[in-house]
Amino acid sequence: LRGWLLTIPAAYIAIEAGWLVREVGRQPWIVYGMMRTSHGASNVPVAVLQWSLLSYIVFYSVIGVAALVFMRGVLRKGPVFEDPPHPPARHTGIHSQPVVAQGSH
């Protein structure tokens, strides 16, 4: 049963992979009859793209790990149960005991 937990990311990977295959396959950035595929290709060097991708992966991995560590700490700490606050002192002339019981006659 715990093995199924490892399949949770599979849905997200499938969605992203499907979107990528669909968009690359139809080349939406190319206008039919007005622009050739070769003109739509980027001339950015591969090293720059690799650096950019690596930067994103590292950045979001660090954020993800930090979030998991934070959530783990919160869950391990558990809920904080506090006593309810004491009722305020009554200085308005309202007594908690009958006047007779206070010995004021």
PDB file of C-alpha atoms in Angstrom:
ATOM      1  CA  LEU A   1       0.000   0.000   0.000  1.00  0.00           C
ATOM      2  CA  ARG A   2       2.869   2.386   0.721  1.00  0.00           C
ATOM      3  CA  GLY A   3       4.195   1.729  -2.765  1.00  0.00           C
ATOM      4  CA  TRP A   4       1.173   3.532  -4.160  1.00  0.00           C
ATOM      5  CA  LEU A   5       2.424   6.736  -2.562  1.00  0.00           C
ATOM      6  CA  LEU A   6       5.300   6.693  -5.020  1.00  0.00           C
ATOM      7  CA  THR A   7       2.829   6.833  -7.917  1.00  0.00           C
ATOM      8  CA  ILE A   8       1.288  10.153  -6.829  1.00  0.00           C
ATOM      9  CA  PRO A   9       3.649  12.237  -9.004  1.00  0.00           C
ATOM     10  CA  ALA A  10       2.870  10.024 -12.022  1.00  0.00           C
ATOM     11  CA  ALA A  11      -0.349  11.928 -12.753  1.00  0.00           C
ATOM     12  CA  TYR A  12       1.441  15.270 -12.815  1.00  0.00           C
ATOM     13  CA  ILE A  13       4.245  13.884 -14.955  1.00  0.00           C
ATOM     14  CA  ALA A  14       1.709  12.431 -17.402  1.00  0.00           C
ATOM     15  CA  ILE A  15      -0.125  15.758 -17.675  1.00  0.00           C
ATOM     16  CA  GLU A  16       3.054  17.729 -18.320  1.00  0.00           C
ATOM     17  CA  ALA A  17       4.459  15.164 -20.751  1.00  0.00           C
ATOM     18  CA  GLY A  18       1.185  15.054 -22.678  1.00  0.00           C
ATOM     19  CA  TRP A  19       1.054  18.821 -22.933  1.00  0.00           C
ATOM     20  CA  LEU A  20       4.667  18.959 -24.099  1.00  0.00           C
ATOM     21  CA  VAL A  21       4.173  16.314 -26.789  1.00  0.00           C
ATOM     22  CA  ARG A  22       0.998  17.991 -28.036  1.00  0.00           C
ATOM     23  CA  GLU A  23       2.455  21.493 -28.220  1.00  0.00           C
ATOM     24  CA  VAL A  24       5.751  20.474 -29.797  1.00  0.00           C
ATOM     25  CA  GLY A  25       3.919  18.289 -32.296  1.00  0.00           C
ATOM     26  CA  ARG A  26       1.680  21.046 -33.596  1.00  0.00           C
ATOM     27  CA  GLN A  27       4.232  23.902 -33.339  1.00  0.00           C
ATOM     28  CA  PRO A  28       1.809  26.685 -32.314  1.00  0.00           C
ATOM     29  CA  TRP A  29       4.512  29.340 -32.650  1.00  0.00           C
ATOM     30  CA  ILE A  30       4.690  28.841 -36.433  1.00  0.00           C
ATOM     31  CA  VAL A  31       2.101  30.651 -38.587  1.00  0.00           C
ATOM     32  CA  TYR A  32       1.197  28.437 -41.542  1.00  0.00           C
ATOM     33  CA  GLY A  33       2.250  29.953 -44.842  1.00  0.00           C
ATOM     34  CA  MET A  34       3.996  32.953 -43.259  1.00  0.00           C
ATOM     35  CA  MET A  35       6.857  31.539 -41.206  1.00  0.00           C
ATOM     36  CA  ARG A  36       9.055  28.525 -41.732  1.00  0.00           C
ATOM     37  CA  THR A  37       9.930  26.162 -38.904  1.00  0.00           C
ATOM     38  CA  SER A  38      13.598  27.024 -39.296  1.00  0.00           C
ATOM     39  CA  HIS A  39      12.792  30.714 -38.622  1.00  0.00           C
ATOM     40  CA  GLY A  40      10.893  29.823 -35.465  1.00  0.00           C
ATOM     41  CA  ALA A  41      13.772  27.898 -33.931  1.00  0.00           C
ATOM     42  CA  SER A  42      15.761  29.631 -31.213  1.00  0.00           C
ATOM     43  CA  ASN A  43      19.434  30.418 -31.670  1.00  0.00           C
ATOM     44  CA  VAL A  44      20.183  30.263 -27.947  1.00  0.00           C
ATOM     45  CA  PRO A  45      23.222  28.061 -27.254  1.00  0.00           C
ATOM     46  CA  VAL A  46      22.549  24.701 -25.620  1.00  0.00           C
ATOM     47  CA  ALA A  47      24.830  25.558 -22.684  1.00  0.00           C
ATOM     48  CA  VAL A  48      22.615  28.542 -21.802  1.00  0.00           C
ATOM     49  CA  LEU A  49      19.495  26.385 -21.917  1.00  0.00           C
ATOM     50  CA  GLN A  50      21.134  23.723 -19.775  1.00  0.00           C
ATOM     51  CA  TRP A  51      22.198  26.322 -17.212  1.00  0.00           C
ATOM     52  CA  SER A  52      18.688  27.778 -17.135  1.00  0.00           C
ATOM     53  CA  LEU A  53      17.072  24.365 -16.691  1.00  0.00           C
ATOM     54  CA  LEU A  54      19.554  23.371 -14.001  1.00  0.00           C
ATOM     55  CA  SER A  55      18.937  26.657 -12.164  1.00  0.00           C
ATOM     56  CA  TYR A  56      15.176  26.062 -12.140  1.00  0.00           C
ATOM     57  CA  ILE A  57      15.608  22.477 -10.981  1.00  0.00           C
ATOM     58  CA  VAL A  58      17.947  23.448  -8.137  1.00  0.00           C
ATOM     59  CA  PHE A  59      15.853  26.437  -7.054  1.00  0.00           C
ATOM     60  CA  TYR A  60      12.552  24.574  -6.929  1.00  0.00           C
ATOM     61  CA  SER A  61      14.169  21.508  -5.362  1.00  0.00           C
ATOM     62  CA  VAL A  62      15.521  23.656  -2.526  1.00  0.00           C
ATOM     63  CA  ILE A  63      12.120  25.288  -2.037  1.00  0.00           C
ATOM     64  CA  GLY A  64      10.393  21.894  -2.127  1.00  0.00           C
ATOM     65  CA  VAL A  65      12.760  20.345   0.407  1.00  0.00           C
ATOM     66  CA  ALA A  66      12.431  23.387   2.680  1.00  0.00           C
ATOM     67  CA  ALA A  67       8.632  23.133   2.513  1.00  0.00           C
ATOM     68  CA  LEU A  68       8.727  19.417   3.310  1.00  0.00           C
ATOM     69  CA  VAL A  69      11.084  19.960   6.256  1.00  0.00           C
ATOM     70  CA  PHE A  70       8.857  22.742   7.590  1.00  0.00           C
ATOM     71  CA  MET A  71       5.673  20.675   7.217  1.00  0.00           C
ATOM     72  CA  ARG A  72       7.344  17.663   8.832  1.00  0.00           C
ATOM     73  CA  GLY A  73       8.315  19.792  11.824  1.00  0.00           C
ATOM     74  CA  VAL A  74       4.805  21.171  12.158  1.00  0.00           C
ATOM     75  CA  LEU A  75       3.282  17.692  11.963  1.00  0.00           C
ATOM     76  CA  ARG A  76       5.740  16.227  14.460  1.00  0.00           C
ATOM     77  CA  LYS A  77       5.074  19.056  16.896  1.00  0.00           C
ATOM     78  CA  GLY A  78       1.353  18.371  16.725  1.00  0.00           C
ATOM     79  CA  PRO A  79      -1.479  20.660  17.652  1.00  0.00           C
ATOM     80  CA  VAL A  80      -1.093  23.051  20.546  1.00  0.00           C
ATOM     81  CA  PHE A  81      -3.873  22.731  23.070  1.00  0.00           C
ATOM     82  CA  GLU A  82      -4.209  25.789  25.239  1.00  0.00           C
ATOM     83  CA  ASP A  83      -6.465  26.333  28.213  1.00  0.00           C
ATOM     84  CA  PRO A  84      -9.235  28.780  27.478  1.00  0.00           C
ATOM     85  CA  PRO A  85      -8.563  32.238  28.872  1.00  0.00           C
ATOM     86  CA  HIS A  86     -10.006  33.073  32.285  1.00  0.00           C
ATOM     87  CA  PRO A  87     -13.201  35.077  32.144  1.00  0.00           C
ATOM     88  CA  PRO A  88     -12.632  38.781  32.689  1.00  0.00           C
ATOM     89  CA  ALA A  89     -13.056  40.205  36.173  1.00  0.00           C
ATOM     90  CA  ARG A  90     -16.503  41.672  36.574  1.00  0.00           C
ATOM     91  CA  HIS A  91     -16.388  45.231  37.773  1.00  0.00           C
ATOM     92  CA  THR A  92     -19.795  46.210  36.454  1.00  0.00           C
ATOM     93  CA  GLY A  93     -21.780  45.521  39.619  1.00  0.00           C
ATOM     94  CA  ILE A  94     -22.730  42.009  38.595  1.00  0.00           C
ATOM     95  CA  HIS A  95     -21.863  39.523  41.296  1.00  0.00           C
ATOM     96  CA  SER A  96     -21.174  35.860  40.765  1.00  0.00           C
ATOM     97  CA  GLN A  97     -22.874  34.978  44.069  1.00  0.00           C
ATOM     98  CA  PRO A  98     -26.189  36.165  45.399  1.00  0.00           C
ATOM     99  CA  VAL A  99     -25.971  39.261  47.543  1.00  0.00           C
ATOM    100  CA  VAL A 100     -27.504  37.365  50.483  1.00  0.00           C
ATOM    101  CA  ALA A 101     -24.702  34.804  50.371  1.00  0.00           C
ATOM    102  CA  GLN A 102     -22.090  37.555  50.518  1.00  0.00           C
ATOM    103  CA  GLY A 103     -23.364  38.695  53.891  1.00  0.00           C
ATOM    104  CA  SER A 104     -24.322  42.215  52.904  1.00  0.00           C
ATOM    105  CA  HIS A 105     -27.641  42.565  54.753  1.00  0.00           C
TER     106      HIS A 105
END
